[in-house]
Amino acid sequence: MNDLVERLRQVLPPEALVTDQDRIQSYRYDRAMFCPAGEPIAVVLARETAHVVAAVKIAADAGVPVVPQGARSGLSGAANAIEGCLVISLEKMDKILEIETVDRYVVTQPGVFNAVLSRAVAEQGLFYPPDPSSWEFCSIGGNLSTNSGGLCCVKYGVTTDYVLGLEVVLADGQVLRTGRRTVKGVAGYDLTKLIVGSEGTLGIITEATLALRPEAARPRTMAALFDSGRTAGEAIVEIIRSGVSLSLLEIMDRTTIMAVNSYKRMDLPTEAAAMLIAQSDAGGEAGAADVATVAKLCRQYGAIECIEADDPAEGELLLEARRAALVALDQLGTTMIDDVCVPRSRLADFISAVEQISLDLDITIGVLGHAGDGNMHPTVVFDAEDPDQAARAQAAFDKVMEVGLELGGTITGEHGIGMLKRDWLVEEIGPVAVSVHRAIKAALDPKNVLNPGKVVS
Amino acid sequence: MNDLVERLRQVLPPEALVTDQDRIQSYRYDRAMFCPAGEPIAVVLARETAHVVAAVKIAADAGVPVVPQGARSGLSGAANAIEGCLVISLEKMDKILEIETVDRYVVTQPGVFNAVLSRAVAEQGLFYPPDPSSWEFCSIGGNLSTNSGGLCCVKYGVTTDYVLGLEVVLADGQVLRTGRRTVKGVAGYDLTKLIVGSEGTLGIITEATLALRPEAARPRTMAALFDSGRTAGEAIVEIIRSGVSLSLLEIMDRTTIMAVNSYKRMDLPTEAAAMLIAQSDAGGEAGAADVATVAKLCRQYGAIECIEADDPAEGELLLEARRAALVALDQLGTTMIDDVCVPRSRLADFISAVEQISLDLDITIGVLGHAGDGNMHPTVVFDAEDPDQAARAQAAFDKVMEVGLELGGTITGEHGIGMLKRDWLVEEIGPVAVSVHRAIKAALDPKNVLNPGKVVS
């Protein structure tokens, strides 16, 4: 152990190595609930790729597991420390290296926050779509490692759709460059998209080239309130079927609406059992037509109220309810956010099933999520001090995934597996896919150095 | 050998096994130039996944390499037979299994032609964007194996962007199911996108779930003629920079224009050195505005003529010149189509460099391609009977890739590696990436059963 620290000290600048036990504590956990974390031996605050290479080589040599870390905003425990590990944090590799406006890409280090990158490219008239709710405090490296989604996925897709190429430090310290800077390219296996979403188990991302889009038009926004979750789900199906192109389509259930009401004093009608919020950024008459279509369909499907925003500021106000949802639920107790994605045609069934779970287990569950792509975040609210409630919360959390799978969905739409859902992954993908995961992991990391025990074990 | 055939005969229905030497001949080659092909022992015409499983197991057991085949329309030799191999053709697995209009996906067998699938989903008001020029005679399985592009990639992306999940027969005969039917999902490694583009070296795709979009609006089309390739390249840069959203942006050079003129009697102006064709399918005023913007920029950048189509039929007429380009070049001699993708900002440099190669090597090269994403298809035209010309053609073909790499591009934007570009792949991706390719290949196919020697060796 001391030998490891000594060897690191010899090759790293002093500011790149943390061995102080108090400081180390803050590098133990991401934001997942119910996931254990061990004590790291040390934390490397890499300033450049060479630091990552050196640290990985020394750790591999010493047989010490490496846990790569971004901003620790993840929700599945993928970044949690392992007992006796070396944490390699990328938070100090936080420079945007290049923004190219014709080929439309940005080259960035992994420690840059999503919001910082998004704003930097917006200043050049460009748009980086992936927008996780945590965008102000999550890093691009973490987004890549978990293949993050966000609110505008319904129109623009997820992180992997924007990754052109990566620089990756492999388990043996070699530096792999994947992909390209061109729009298209099919030279060899798609190593880029294999690394994206692999949660630091196959390599450590030290640089990324990300595709950008031209900036979108100003969004038009509307909201609709329903007196049942089921009718809201049915309206969603008809909205999708209409082919209208929305840049956002969110839903909140009664529990969430009430939490937002009391937290933000928003005066949403108390009889509302579900709220939909829709945006179109098609611009001009097209955007207005999109929103009008959605409003018409919502009324047809029994909306008790439809609000069309007159301007972007009013639109932002409508969205504020959604943005405040998680914090509002947090006021009610400890929250545990699930992340199930179901076929859109089964959303109404899913919402009903979650209501039933809540009744059966006598536990509060607020449902919110990205209705446009079926990615729901049922959020279990409980008193963590009460062991019985905590057990029921855990049971509800699992039951939600079970229902998701039964409806043809997946246990994670955007938060990833980490430690939290490792057993459930086996359930979802089955033994053949698990064996392929293990074979790939063993091929790229034969000594099991990188984030061992995460995703697959 | 006879033992292999005997064992196959025992488990396959008679119509699924071809051993007749004459019939076998037609399963030896895809459409690549200069790629050798061996003699297969037999061809399996699989009707169902179980036939693929049985054939792979028997071949693996006998140590016989397996070459999976779609419609043999590929351009890189990936589907060429290997001496003494077993060809497994998927052409008879040609059923569309399900079209879902709310979750917007199609479940299909691999042997379905792209055009057949595209039309079937269009009948349901849906849209499968990937549209390789060969769409009338290429199969979805081949599109998946090579990660095909097409004309509308500039707006809609390539094949991999539409693959939700796959059924894949692995090298040991196990059946892997990857992905999901939901819009989003991050459960485990992205095995789906690893298999896509792997050219039959990691598994044999027997079923695919593909994402669909709502149908697009009718396209608006325009064309512009320039008296130099360089000014056309500069216009393209400004068109991209303007942020206008085009569903197609194609280019043809003087050689190609002249070939089309003489083949189709199109009366394109003889002084034209480059022709751009642009489409917008934004619909309504947005589409009209897009096309007007492009026309204005083309005039600003010195276009000698701009033609805006008044209706879709006239637009189709403009596109006909582009669609006829390859056949027109074929009239001039044997053609060898290259497939280099460069950063869009370097298109003008690329076009000039290819002109120079043509002069230096005294060989005809027609340049055509997808200008909107930088994916160019310089097509070398030569007399295959003349060994000296054939050698210069091969040299020109290689030189085009060299220039592509020098300009920061890739040796293949959409046709793949196969046998044709295997040595160039090493040049492009370097030794670390090659070793990762080999490690993944060995992990998934330790006995090197599936399409050995393709992509990487």
CSV table of C-alpha atoms in Angstrom, one decimal, chain B residues 30-301:
chain,number,residue,atom,x,y,z
B,30,ASP,CA,-19.7,-9.5,-53.6
B,31,ARG,CA,-19.3,-6.4,-55.8
B,32,ALA,CA,-15.8,-5.4,-54.6
B,33,MET,CA,-13.1,-5.0,-57.2
B,34,PHE,CA,-9.7,-6.6,-56.9
B,35,CYS,CA,-10.7,-8.9,-54.0
B,36,PRO,CA,-9.9,-12.6,-54.4
B,37,ALA,CA,-12.5,-15.3,-53.5
B,38,GLY,CA,-12.1,-19.0,-52.7
B,39,GLU,CA,-14.3,-22.0,-53.4
B,40,PRO,CA,-16.9,-22.8,-50.7
B,41,ILE,CA,-17.5,-26.4,-49.8
B,42,ALA,CA,-21.2,-25.7,-49.6
B,43,VAL,CA,-23.8,-22.9,-49.2
B,44,VAL,CA,-26.4,-23.0,-46.4
B,45,LEU,CA,-29.6,-21.1,-47.4
B,46,ALA,CA,-30.9,-20.6,-43.9
B,47,ARG,CA,-34.7,-20.3,-43.5
B,48,GLU,CA,-34.6,-19.8,-39.8
B,49,THR,CA,-32.2,-19.0,-36.9
B,50,ALA,CA,-32.0,-22.7,-36.0
B,51,HIS,CA,-30.4,-23.5,-39.4
B,52,VAL,CA,-27.8,-20.8,-38.7
B,53,VAL,CA,-27.1,-22.3,-35.3
B,54,ALA,CA,-26.8,-25.8,-36.6
B,55,ALA,CA,-24.5,-24.8,-39.5
B,56,VAL,CA,-22.2,-22.7,-37.3
B,57,LYS,CA,-21.9,-25.5,-34.8
B,58,ILE,CA,-21.1,-28.1,-37.4
B,59,ALA,CA,-18.6,-25.9,-39.2
B,60,ALA,CA,-16.9,-24.8,-35.9
B,61,ASP,CA,-16.7,-28.5,-35.0
B,62,ALA,CA,-15.1,-29.4,-38.3
B,63,GLY,CA,-12.7,-26.4,-38.2
B,64,VAL,CA,-14.3,-25.0,-41.4
B,65,PRO,CA,-14.5,-21.2,-41.7
B,66,VAL,CA,-18.0,-19.6,-42.0
B,67,VAL,CA,-18.7,-16.7,-44.4
B,68,PRO,CA,-22.0,-15.0,-43.7
B,69,GLN,CA,-23.7,-13.5,-46.7
B,70,GLY,CA,-26.5,-11.1,-47.4
B,71,ALA,CA,-27.3,-9.9,-50.9
B,72,ARG,CA,-23.6,-9.7,-52.0
B,73,SER,CA,-24.0,-6.1,-52.9
B,74,GLY,CA,-21.1,-5.0,-50.7
B,75,LEU,CA,-18.1,-3.1,-52.1
B,76,SER,CA,-15.3,-4.3,-49.9
B,77,GLY,CA,-15.1,-8.1,-50.3
B,78,ALA,CA,-16.4,-8.8,-46.8
B,79,ALA,CA,-18.9,-11.4,-48.2
B,80,ASN,CA,-16.4,-13.0,-50.5
B,81,ALA,CA,-16.0,-16.8,-50.0
B,82,ILE,CA,-12.8,-18.2,-48.5
B,83,GLU,CA,-11.3,-21.3,-49.9
B,84,GLY,CA,-12.9,-24.3,-48.3
B,85,CYS,CA,-15.4,-22.3,-46.3
B,86,LEU,CA,-19.1,-22.8,-45.6
B,87,VAL,CA,-21.2,-19.9,-46.9
B,88,ILE,CA,-24.2,-19.1,-44.7
B,89,SER,CA,-26.6,-17.0,-46.8
B,90,LEU,CA,-29.3,-15.1,-45.1
B,91,GLU,CA,-31.1,-14.2,-48.3
B,92,LYS,CA,-34.0,-16.6,-47.7
B,93,MET,CA,-34.7,-15.2,-44.2
B,94,ASP,CA,-36.7,-12.4,-45.9
B,95,LYS,CA,-39.7,-11.8,-43.7
B,96,ILE,CA,-40.7,-8.6,-42.0
B,97,LEU,CA,-42.0,-9.8,-38.6
B,98,GLU,CA,-43.7,-6.8,-37.0
B,99,ILE,CA,-44.3,-3.1,-37.6
B,100,GLU,CA,-45.2,-1.1,-34.4
B,101,THR,CA,-46.6,2.3,-35.0
B,102,VAL,CA,-46.5,3.9,-31.5
B,103,ASP,CA,-43.2,2.6,-30.3
B,104,ARG,CA,-42.1,3.0,-33.9
B,105,TYR,CA,-40.0,0.0,-34.7
B,106,VAL,CA,-39.9,-2.8,-37.2
B,107,VAL,CA,-38.7,-6.3,-36.4
B,108,THR,CA,-37.2,-7.9,-39.4
B,109,GLN,CA,-35.2,-10.9,-40.7
B,110,PRO,CA,-31.9,-10.0,-42.3
B,111,GLY,CA,-32.7,-11.0,-45.9
B,112,VAL,CA,-35.3,-8.3,-46.5
B,113,PHE,CA,-34.1,-5.8,-49.1
B,114,ASN,CA,-33.8,-2.2,-47.8
B,115,ALA,CA,-36.3,-0.9,-50.4
B,116,VAL,CA,-38.8,-3.6,-49.4
B,117,LEU,CA,-38.6,-2.7,-45.7
B,118,SER,CA,-38.6,1.1,-46.5
B,119,ARG,CA,-41.8,0.8,-48.5
B,120,ALA,CA,-43.5,-1.5,-46.0
B,121,VAL,CA,-43.0,1.0,-43.2
B,122,ALA,CA,-43.9,3.9,-45.4
B,123,GLU,CA,-47.3,2.3,-46.0
B,124,GLN,CA,-47.8,2.7,-42.2
B,125,GLY,CA,-46.8,6.3,-42.4
B,126,LEU,CA,-43.4,5.6,-41.0
B,127,PHE,CA,-39.8,6.2,-42.3
B,128,TYR,CA,-36.7,4.1,-42.2
B,129,PRO,CA,-34.0,6.6,-43.2
B,130,PRO,CA,-30.8,4.6,-44.1
B,131,ASP,CA,-30.9,4.7,-47.9
B,132,PRO,CA,-27.7,3.3,-49.5
B,133,SER,CA,-27.7,3.9,-53.3
B,134,SER,CA,-28.0,0.1,-53.6
B,135,TRP,CA,-31.3,0.1,-51.6
B,136,GLU,CA,-33.2,-1.8,-54.3
B,137,PHE,CA,-30.8,-4.8,-54.2
B,138,CYS,CA,-29.1,-4.7,-50.8
B,139,SER,CA,-30.4,-6.5,-47.7
B,140,ILE,CA,-30.9,-5.1,-44.2
B,141,GLY,CA,-28.6,-7.8,-42.8
B,142,GLY,CA,-25.8,-6.5,-45.1
B,143,ASN,CA,-26.7,-2.9,-44.1
B,144,LEU,CA,-26.3,-3.9,-40.5
B,145,SER,CA,-23.1,-5.8,-41.0
B,146,THR,CA,-21.4,-2.9,-42.8
B,147,ASN,CA,-23.2,0.0,-41.0
B,148,SER,CA,-24.4,1.4,-44.3
B,149,GLY,CA,-25.0,5.0,-45.0
B,150,GLY,CA,-26.8,6.7,-47.9
B,151,LEU,CA,-28.0,9.9,-49.2
B,152,CYS,CA,-30.1,11.2,-46.3
B,153,CYS,CA,-27.4,10.5,-43.6
B,154,VAL,CA,-26.6,14.2,-43.6
B,155,LYS,CA,-29.8,14.8,-41.7
B,156,TYR,CA,-30.8,11.3,-40.4
B,157,GLY,CA,-27.6,9.5,-39.6
B,158,VAL,CA,-26.5,6.0,-40.5
B,159,THR,CA,-27.7,2.4,-39.9
B,160,THR,CA,-26.3,2.0,-36.4
B,161,ASP,CA,-28.4,5.0,-35.3
B,162,TYR,CA,-31.5,3.0,-36.0
B,163,VAL,CA,-30.7,-0.4,-34.5
B,164,LEU,CA,-32.5,-1.0,-31.2
B,165,GLY,CA,-31.7,-4.7,-30.8
B,166,LEU,CA,-30.4,-7.8,-32.6
B,167,GLU,CA,-30.6,-11.5,-32.5
B,168,VAL,CA,-27.1,-12.8,-33.3
B,169,VAL,CA,-25.7,-16.3,-33.7
B,170,LEU,CA,-22.3,-16.4,-32.0
B,171,ALA,CA,-19.2,-18.4,-33.2
B,172,ASP,CA,-20.1,-21.2,-30.8
B,173,GLY,CA,-23.7,-21.4,-32.0
B,174,GLN,CA,-25.2,-19.7,-29.0
B,175,VAL,CA,-27.9,-17.2,-29.7
B,176,LEU,CA,-27.3,-13.7,-28.3
B,177,ARG,CA,-30.1,-11.2,-27.9
B,178,THR,CA,-28.9,-7.6,-27.6
B,179,GLY,CA,-30.6,-4.3,-27.0
B,180,ARG,CA,-34.3,-3.7,-26.4
B,181,ARG,CA,-37.5,-2.4,-28.0
B,182,THR,CA,-37.6,0.8,-26.1
B,183,VAL,CA,-36.3,4.2,-27.4
B,184,LYS,CA,-33.7,4.4,-24.7
B,185,GLY,CA,-31.7,1.9,-22.7
B,186,VAL,CA,-28.3,1.6,-21.1
B,187,ALA,CA,-28.4,-1.8,-19.5
B,188,GLY,CA,-24.8,-3.1,-19.9
B,189,TYR,CA,-22.3,-2.8,-22.8
B,190,ASP,CA,-23.6,-1.7,-26.1
B,191,LEU,CA,-23.3,-5.1,-27.8
B,192,THR,CA,-25.8,-4.0,-30.5
B,193,LYS,CA,-23.5,-1.3,-31.8
B,194,LEU,CA,-20.5,-3.5,-31.5
B,195,ILE,CA,-22.0,-6.1,-33.8
B,196,VAL,CA,-23.3,-3.5,-36.3
B,197,GLY,CA,-20.5,-2.8,-38.7
B,198,SER,CA,-18.4,-5.9,-37.7
B,199,GLU,CA,-18.9,-7.4,-41.1
B,200,GLY,CA,-19.9,-10.9,-39.9
B,201,THR,CA,-16.7,-11.4,-37.9
B,202,LEU,CA,-18.3,-11.4,-34.5
B,203,GLY,CA,-21.6,-13.0,-35.1
B,204,ILE,CA,-24.3,-13.6,-37.7
B,205,ILE,CA,-27.3,-11.3,-37.4
B,206,THR,CA,-30.6,-13.3,-37.7
B,207,GLU,CA,-33.1,-10.7,-36.6
B,208,ALA,CA,-33.1,-7.0,-36.0
B,209,THR,CA,-35.3,-4.5,-34.3
B,210,LEU,CA,-35.0,-1.1,-36.1
B,211,ALA,CA,-36.2,2.3,-35.0
B,212,LEU,CA,-38.5,4.2,-37.3
B,213,ARG,CA,-39.4,7.9,-37.6
B,214,PRO,CA,-42.6,9.6,-38.6
B,215,GLU,CA,-42.7,10.1,-42.4
B,216,ALA,CA,-40.9,13.2,-43.6
B,217,ALA,CA,-42.6,16.1,-45.5
B,218,ARG,CA,-42.2,16.2,-49.3
B,219,PRO,CA,-38.7,17.4,-50.2
B,220,ARG,CA,-37.9,20.7,-51.9
B,221,THR,CA,-35.0,20.3,-54.3
B,222,MET,CA,-32.5,22.6,-56.0
B,223,ALA,CA,-29.3,22.2,-58.0
B,224,ALA,CA,-26.4,24.5,-58.6
B,225,LEU,CA,-23.6,24.4,-61.1
B,226,PHE,CA,-20.1,25.7,-60.6
B,227,ASP,CA,-17.2,26.3,-62.9
B,228,SER,CA,-14.7,24.9,-60.4
B,229,GLY,CA,-14.7,22.1,-57.8
B,230,ARG,CA,-13.0,24.4,-55.3
B,231,THR,CA,-15.7,27.1,-55.4
B,232,ALA,CA,-18.3,24.3,-55.0
B,233,GLY,CA,-16.4,23.1,-52.0
B,234,GLU,CA,-16.3,26.6,-50.5
B,235,ALA,CA,-20.1,27.0,-51.1
B,236,ILE,CA,-20.6,23.7,-49.2
B,237,VAL,CA,-18.7,25.1,-46.2
B,238,GLU,CA,-20.9,28.2,-46.2
B,239,ILE,CA,-24.1,26.1,-46.6
B,240,ILE,CA,-23.1,24.0,-43.6
B,241,ARG,CA,-22.1,27.0,-41.6
B,242,SER,CA,-25.4,28.7,-42.2
B,243,GLY,CA,-27.0,25.9,-40.1
B,244,VAL,CA,-29.7,25.1,-42.7
B,245,SER,CA,-31.0,21.6,-42.2
B,246,LEU,CA,-30.8,19.6,-45.4
B,247,SER,CA,-32.0,16.1,-45.9
B,248,LEU,CA,-29.6,15.7,-48.9
B,249,LEU,CA,-26.5,17.5,-50.2
B,250,GLU,CA,-24.7,15.7,-53.0
B,251,ILE,CA,-21.9,16.7,-55.3
B,252,MET,CA,-20.7,15.5,-58.8
B,253,ASP,CA,-17.5,16.7,-60.5
B,254,ARG,CA,-16.9,17.5,-64.2
B,255,THR,CA,-16.0,13.9,-65.2
B,256,THR,CA,-19.1,12.7,-63.6
B,257,ILE,CA,-21.3,15.4,-65.1
B,258,MET,CA,-19.9,14.7,-68.6
B,259,ALA,CA,-20.5,10.9,-68.1
B,260,VAL,CA,-24.1,11.6,-67.1
B,261,ASN,CA,-24.6,14.0,-70.0
B,262,SER,CA,-23.5,11.4,-72.5
B,263,TYR,CA,-25.3,8.5,-70.8
B,264,LYS,CA,-28.6,10.3,-70.0
B,265,ARG,CA,-28.5,13.1,-72.7
B,266,MET,CA,-29.1,15.5,-69.9
B,267,ASP,CA,-27.7,18.7,-71.5
B,268,LEU,CA,-26.0,19.8,-68.3
B,269,PRO,CA,-23.8,22.8,-69.3
B,270,THR,CA,-20.4,21.6,-70.5
B,271,GLU,CA,-18.5,24.3,-68.7
B,272,ALA,CA,-19.8,23.0,-65.4
B,273,ALA,CA,-17.0,21.6,-63.2
B,274,ALA,CA,-19.2,20.7,-60.2
B,275,MET,CA,-22.9,20.2,-59.5
B,276,LEU,CA,-24.5,20.4,-56.1
B,277,ILE,CA,-27.9,19.0,-55.4
B,278,ALA,CA,-29.7,19.9,-52.2
B,279,GLN,CA,-33.0,18.8,-50.6
B,280,SER,CA,-34.9,19.9,-47.6
B,281,ASP,CA,-37.7,17.8,-46.2
B,282,ALA,CA,-38.6,20.3,-43.4
B,283,GLY,CA,-41.9,20.9,-45.2
B,284,GLY,CA,-44.0,24.1,-45.8
B,285,GLU,CA,-42.3,27.5,-45.5
B,286,ALA,CA,-39.3,26.0,-43.6
B,287,GLY,CA,-38.4,23.7,-46.5
B,288,ALA,CA,-38.8,26.5,-49.0
B,289,ALA,CA,-36.7,28.8,-46.9
B,290,ASP,CA,-33.9,26.2,-46.6
B,291,VAL,CA,-33.7,25.7,-50.3
B,292,ALA,CA,-33.8,29.5,-50.9
B,293,THR,CA,-30.9,29.9,-48.4
B,294,VAL,CA,-28.8,27.3,-50.3
B,295,ALA,CA,-29.5,28.9,-53.7
B,296,LYS,CA,-28.6,32.3,-52.3
B,297,LEU,CA,-25.3,31.0,-50.9
B,298,CYS,CA,-24.5,29.1,-54.1
B,299,ARG,CA,-25.0,32.3,-56.2
B,300,GLN,CA,-22.8,34.3,-53.7
B,301,TYR,CA,-20.1,31.7,-54.1
